[in-house]
PDB file of C-alpha atoms in Angstrom:
ATOM      1  CA  MET A   1    -111.199 -18.787  59.925  1.00  0.00           C
ATOM      2  CA  SER A   2    -110.203 -21.189  62.668  1.00  0.00           C
ATOM      3  CA  TRP A   3    -106.880 -21.103  64.514  1.00  0.00           C
ATOM      4  CA  CYS A   4    -105.648 -24.281  62.771  1.00  0.00           C
ATOM      5  CA  SER A   5    -106.238 -22.933  59.244  1.00  0.00           C
ATOM      6  CA  ARG A   6    -104.045 -19.883  59.728  1.00  0.00           C
ATOM      7  CA  PRO A   7    -100.787 -20.335  57.760  1.00  0.00           C
ATOM      8  CA  SER A   8     -98.815 -18.267  60.297  1.00  0.00           C
ATOM      9  CA  ALA A   9     -99.535 -20.762  63.125  1.00  0.00           C
ATOM     10  CA  TRP A  10     -98.198 -23.689  61.068  1.00  0.00           C
ATOM     11  CA  LYS A  11     -95.138 -21.689  59.937  1.00  0.00           C
ATOM     12  CA  LEU A  12     -94.309 -20.780  63.550  1.00  0.00           C
ATOM     13  CA  ALA A  13     -94.571 -24.431  64.640  1.00  0.00           C
ATOM     14  CA  LEU A  14     -92.263 -25.488  61.799  1.00  0.00           C
ATOM     15  CA  VAL A  15     -89.689 -22.832  62.751  1.00  0.00           C
ATOM     16  CA  PHE A  16     -89.612 -24.104  66.361  1.00  0.00           C
ATOM     17  CA  ALA A  17     -89.226 -27.718  65.216  1.00  0.00           C
ATOM     18  CA  LEU A  18     -86.337 -26.868  62.902  1.00  0.00           C
ATOM     19  CA  ALA A  19     -84.625 -24.549  65.384  1.00  0.00           C
ATOM     20  CA  ALA A  20     -83.481 -27.359  67.700  1.00  0.00           C
ATOM     21  CA  PRO A  21     -79.704 -27.711  67.372  1.00  0.00           C
ATOM     22  CA  ARG A  22     -78.574 -30.793  65.466  1.00  0.00           C
ATOM     23  CA  SER A  23     -76.181 -31.835  68.238  1.00  0.00           C
ATOM     24  CA  ALA A  24     -78.993 -31.793  70.822  1.00  0.00           C
ATOM     25  CA  ARG A  25     -81.230 -33.921  68.600  1.00  0.00           C
ATOM     26  CA  ALA A  26     -78.453 -36.501  68.169  1.00  0.00           C
ATOM     27  CA  GLN A  27     -78.002 -36.963  71.919  1.00  0.00           C
ATOM     28  CA  GLY A  28     -81.634 -37.485  72.835  1.00  0.00           C
ATOM     29  CA  TRP A  29     -83.951 -40.452  72.986  1.00  0.00           C
ATOM     30  CA  ARG A  30     -86.574 -41.754  70.603  1.00  0.00           C
ATOM     31  CA  GLU A  31     -89.632 -43.366  72.147  1.00  0.00           C
ATOM     32  CA  THR A  32     -92.588 -45.283  70.800  1.00  0.00           C
ATOM     33  CA  GLN A  33     -95.647 -46.160  72.827  1.00  0.00           C
ATOM     34  CA  LEU A  34     -98.854 -48.154  72.878  1.00  0.00           C
ATOM     35  CA  TRP A  35    -101.518 -46.611  75.078  1.00  0.00           C
ATOM     36  CA  ALA A  36    -105.124 -46.654  76.164  1.00  0.00           C
ATOM     37  CA  VAL A  37    -106.941 -43.441  77.064  1.00  0.00           C
ATOM     38  CA  LEU A  38    -110.193 -42.610  78.833  1.00  0.00           C
ATOM     39  CA  ALA A  39    -111.546 -39.046  78.837  1.00  0.00           C
ATOM     40  CA  LEU A  40    -114.537 -38.705  81.149  1.00  0.00           C
ATOM     41  CA  SER A  41    -116.780 -36.104  79.579  1.00  0.00           C
ATOM     42  CA  ARG A  42    -120.286 -36.155  78.126  1.00  0.00           C
ATOM     43  CA  PRO A  43    -120.051 -38.445  76.204  1.00  0.00           C
ATOM     44  CA  ALA A  44    -116.910 -40.236  77.396  1.00  0.00           C
ATOM     45  CA  PHE A  45    -114.133 -41.171  74.967  1.00  0.00           C
ATOM     46  CA  THR A  46    -112.340 -44.517  75.260  1.00  0.00           C
ATOM     47  CA  GLY A  47    -109.592 -45.457  72.849  1.00  0.00           C
ATOM     48  CA  PHE A  48    -106.405 -47.339  72.102  1.00  0.00           C
ATOM     49  CA  GLY A  49    -103.508 -46.217  69.929  1.00  0.00           C
ATOM     50  CA  ALA A  50     -99.828 -45.523  69.372  1.00  0.00           C
ATOM     51  CA  GLY A  51     -97.462 -42.606  69.757  1.00  0.00           C
ATOM     52  CA  LEU A  52     -93.971 -41.270  69.119  1.00  0.00           C
ATOM     53  CA  ALA A  53     -91.819 -39.039  71.287  1.00  0.00           C
ATOM     54  CA  TRP A  54     -88.470 -37.309  71.240  1.00  0.00           C
ATOM     55  CA  ARG A  55     -86.494 -36.563  74.427  1.00  0.00           C
ATOM     56  CA  ASP A  56     -83.522 -34.286  74.608  1.00  0.00           C
ATOM     57  CA  GLY A  57     -80.461 -35.068  76.718  1.00  0.00           C
ATOM     58  CA  GLY A  58     -82.041 -33.218  79.643  1.00  0.00           C
ATOM     59  CA  ARG A  59     -85.506 -33.290  81.155  1.00  0.00           C
ATOM     60  CA  THR A  60     -87.910 -32.528  78.304  1.00  0.00           C
ATOM     61  CA  ARG A  61     -89.949 -34.746  76.009  1.00  0.00           C
ATOM     62  CA  ILE A  62     -92.255 -33.856  73.107  1.00  0.00           C
ATOM     63  CA  ALA A  63     -94.827 -36.577  72.452  1.00  0.00           C
ATOM     64  CA  ALA A  64     -97.494 -37.075  69.808  1.00  0.00           C
ATOM     65  CA  ALA A  65    -100.092 -39.826  70.062  1.00  0.00           C
ATOM     66  CA  LEU A  66    -103.189 -40.968  68.193  1.00  0.00           C
ATOM     67  CA  ALA A  67    -105.995 -43.173  69.509  1.00  0.00           C
ATOM     68  CA  GLY A  68    -109.032 -44.598  67.800  1.00  0.00           C
ATOM     69  CA  GLY A  69    -112.065 -45.565  69.838  1.00  0.00           C
ATOM     70  CA  ALA A  70    -115.625 -44.743  70.697  1.00  0.00           C
ATOM     71  CA  LEU A  71    -117.363 -41.618  71.919  1.00  0.00           C
ATOM     72  CA  GLY A  72    -119.886 -43.091  74.337  1.00  0.00           C
ATOM     73  CA  SER A  73    -122.741 -44.607  72.356  1.00  0.00           C
ATOM     74  CA  ALA A  74    -122.406 -41.859  69.731  1.00  0.00           C
ATOM     75  CA  GLY A  75    -120.138 -43.964  67.524  1.00  0.00           C
ATOM     76  CA  PRO A  76    -116.504 -44.099  66.452  1.00  0.00           C
ATOM     77  CA  ALA A  77    -114.108 -41.279  67.234  1.00  0.00           C
ATOM     78  CA  ALA A  78    -110.392 -40.463  67.209  1.00  0.00           C
ATOM     79  CA  ARG A  79    -108.196 -38.457  69.561  1.00  0.00           C
ATOM     80  CA  ALA A  80    -104.841 -36.886  68.699  1.00  0.00           C
ATOM     81  CA  GLU A  81    -102.536 -35.319  71.288  1.00  0.00           C
ATOM     82  CA  ILE A  82     -99.292 -33.383  71.274  1.00  0.00           C
ATOM     83  CA  VAL A  83     -97.812 -32.812  74.725  1.00  0.00           C
ATOM     84  CA  GLY A  84     -94.612 -31.447  76.222  1.00  0.00           C
ATOM     85  CA  HIS A  85     -93.379 -33.263  79.338  1.00  0.00           C
ATOM     86  CA  PHE A  86     -90.930 -32.161  82.022  1.00  0.00           C
ATOM     87  CA  LEU A  87     -89.291 -35.216  83.635  1.00  0.00           C
ATOM     88  CA  LEU A  88     -88.245 -34.854  87.263  1.00  0.00           C
ATOM     89  CA  ASP A  89     -85.814 -37.819  87.308  1.00  0.00           C
ATOM     90  CA  PRO A  90     -84.978 -38.797  83.699  1.00  0.00           C
ATOM     91  CA  ALA A  91     -81.809 -40.754  84.533  1.00  0.00           C
ATOM     92  CA  ARG A  92     -83.473 -43.518  86.569  1.00  0.00           C
ATOM     93  CA  THR A  93     -82.886 -46.964  85.108  1.00  0.00           C
ATOM     94  CA  ARG A  94     -85.067 -48.678  87.739  1.00  0.00           C
ATOM     95  CA  GLY A  95     -88.050 -47.600  89.775  1.00  0.00           C
ATOM     96  CA  ASP A  96     -90.660 -44.967  89.090  1.00  0.00           C
ATOM     97  CA  ALA A  97     -90.228 -41.322  88.138  1.00  0.00           C
ATOM     98  CA  VAL A  98     -92.761 -38.505  87.958  1.00  0.00           C
ATOM     99  CA  TYR A  99     -93.347 -36.019  85.153  1.00  0.00           C
ATOM    100  CA  GLY A 100     -95.781 -33.272  84.309  1.00  0.00           C
ATOM    101  CA  GLY A 101     -96.745 -31.447  81.177  1.00  0.00           C
ATOM    102  CA  GLY A 102     -99.258 -29.782  78.976  1.00  0.00           C
ATOM    103  CA  GLY A 103    -100.313 -29.583  75.384  1.00  0.00           C
ATOM    104  CA  LEU A 104    -103.183 -29.863  72.962  1.00  0.00           C
ATOM    105  CA  ALA A 105    -105.690 -32.600  72.189  1.00  0.00           C
ATOM    106  CA  VAL A 106    -108.152 -32.826  69.323  1.00  0.00           C
ATOM    107  CA  LEU A 107    -111.151 -35.143  69.323  1.00  0.00           C
ATOM    108  CA  MET A 108    -112.836 -36.004  66.022  1.00  0.00           C
ATOM    109  CA  ASP A 109    -116.352 -37.425  66.236  1.00  0.00           C
ATOM    110  CA  GLU A 110    -118.065 -39.682  63.704  1.00  0.00           C
ATOM    111  CA  HIS A 111    -119.399 -36.664  61.796  1.00  0.00           C
ATOM    112  CA  GLY A 112    -115.888 -35.274  61.266  1.00  0.00           C
ATOM    113  CA  ARG A 113    -116.319 -32.396  63.710  1.00  0.00           C
ATOM    114  CA  LEU A 114    -113.149 -31.405  65.557  1.00  0.00           C
ATOM    115  CA  HIS A 115    -113.195 -30.569  69.257  1.00  0.00           C
ATOM    116  CA  PRO A 116    -109.877 -29.001  70.421  1.00  0.00           C
ATOM    117  CA  TYR A 117    -108.801 -29.033  74.071  1.00  0.00           C
ATOM    118  CA  VAL A 118    -105.915 -27.703  76.137  1.00  0.00           C
ATOM    119  CA  GLN A 119    -104.695 -30.432  78.451  1.00  0.00           C
ATOM    120  CA  LEU A 120    -102.554 -30.771  81.554  1.00  0.00           C
ATOM    121  CA  VAL A 121    -101.079 -34.112  82.650  1.00  0.00           C
ATOM    122  CA  LEU A 122     -99.285 -35.572  85.638  1.00  0.00           C
ATOM    123  CA  GLY A 123     -97.682 -38.943  85.065  1.00  0.00           C
ATOM    124  CA  ALA A 124     -95.454 -41.645  86.494  1.00  0.00           C
ATOM    125  CA  GLU A 125     -93.333 -43.963  84.406  1.00  0.00           C
ATOM    126  CA  ASN A 126     -91.160 -46.939  85.140  1.00  0.00           C
ATOM    127  CA  ALA A 127     -87.410 -46.739  84.367  1.00  0.00           C
ATOM    128  CA  PRO A 128     -87.289 -43.563  82.218  1.00  0.00           C
ATOM    129  CA  SER A 129     -83.696 -44.376  81.151  1.00  0.00           C
ATOM    130  CA  GLY A 130     -84.356 -48.056  80.566  1.00  0.00           C
ATOM    131  CA  PRO A 131     -85.124 -49.667  77.220  1.00  0.00           C
ATOM    132  CA  ARG A 132     -88.836 -49.951  78.065  1.00  0.00           C
ATOM    133  CA  GLY A 133     -91.275 -49.100  80.800  1.00  0.00           C
ATOM    134  CA  THR A 134     -94.903 -48.632  81.678  1.00  0.00           C
ATOM    135  CA  PHE A 135     -96.636 -45.339  82.399  1.00  0.00           C
ATOM    136  CA  VAL A 136     -99.850 -43.977  83.871  1.00  0.00           C
ATOM    137  CA  GLU A 137    -101.120 -40.403  83.460  1.00  0.00           C
ATOM    138  CA  VAL A 138    -103.953 -38.430  84.983  1.00  0.00           C
ATOM    139  CA  GLY A 139    -105.054 -35.006  83.912  1.00  0.00           C
ATOM    140  CA  VAL A 140    -107.636 -32.796  82.306  1.00  0.00           C
ATOM    141  CA  GLY A 141    -108.327 -32.029  78.656  1.00  0.00           C
ATOM    142  CA  GLY A 142    -111.672 -32.894  77.136  1.00  0.00           C
ATOM    143  CA  GLY A 143    -112.790 -34.091  80.558  1.00  0.00           C
ATOM    144  CA  ALA A 144    -110.928 -35.866  83.328  1.00  0.00           C
ATOM    145  CA  ARG A 145    -108.277 -37.956  81.546  1.00  0.00           C
ATOM    146  CA  LEU A 146    -106.615 -41.265  82.391  1.00  0.00           C
ATOM    147  CA  ALA A 147    -104.001 -42.913  80.177  1.00  0.00           C
ATOM    148  CA  ILE A 148    -101.950 -46.082  80.631  1.00  0.00           C
ATOM    149  CA  GLY A 149     -99.414 -47.650  78.339  1.00  0.00           C
ATOM    150  CA  LEU A 150     -96.023 -49.071  77.495  1.00  0.00           C
ATOM    151  CA  ARG A 151     -93.043 -47.113  76.104  1.00  0.00           C
ATOM    152  CA  TRP A 152     -89.999 -48.409  74.249  1.00  0.00           C
ATOM    153  CA  ARG A 153     -86.916 -46.171  74.278  1.00  0.00           C
ATOM    154  CA  LYS A 154     -83.757 -45.958  72.209  1.00  0.00           C
ATOM    155  CA  ARG A 155     -80.915 -43.552  72.725  1.00  0.00           C
ATOM    156  CA  ASN A 156     -79.899 -41.701  69.573  1.00  0.00           C
ATOM    157  CA  ALA A 157     -76.317 -42.367  68.570  1.00  0.00           C
ATOM    158  CA  PRO A 158     -74.230 -39.347  67.523  1.00  0.00           C
ATOM    159  CA  ARG A 159     -73.752 -39.230  63.753  1.00  0.00           C
ATOM    160  CA  ARG A 160     -70.244 -39.266  62.360  1.00  0.00           C
TER     161      ARG A 160
END
């Protein structure tokens, strides 16, 4: 039995997702992104995709992204990532800010085989408190990893 087919792992993840206080969720940010990713391994993965993220009112962001692309000359492949980021200067409305993080990535090859990876990232983004900005990330996870993209942000309004 693999780690991802164990019901207890999925139940634990659901408990953590639901445990966030409602007031904290209402004061955060929602982000969407378009991105391109290159993972230099043998064979290398190149892809393009979209992602969603949630930021709290402080310095943390949870992001999930999916990219479709090619695995070298081996054929089509897909890469899914879920990463937690720690933002060093989240209140900047202009200029660049640095963040770091870690998470999991899963690569699916053309035969449907899954290749899981632990990944670490270091990134810089433009205007983390602005309505949109660009980002670039370097890291490791399924090979040396480079990602670039564009993020759109919207502050969550408190519900009444």
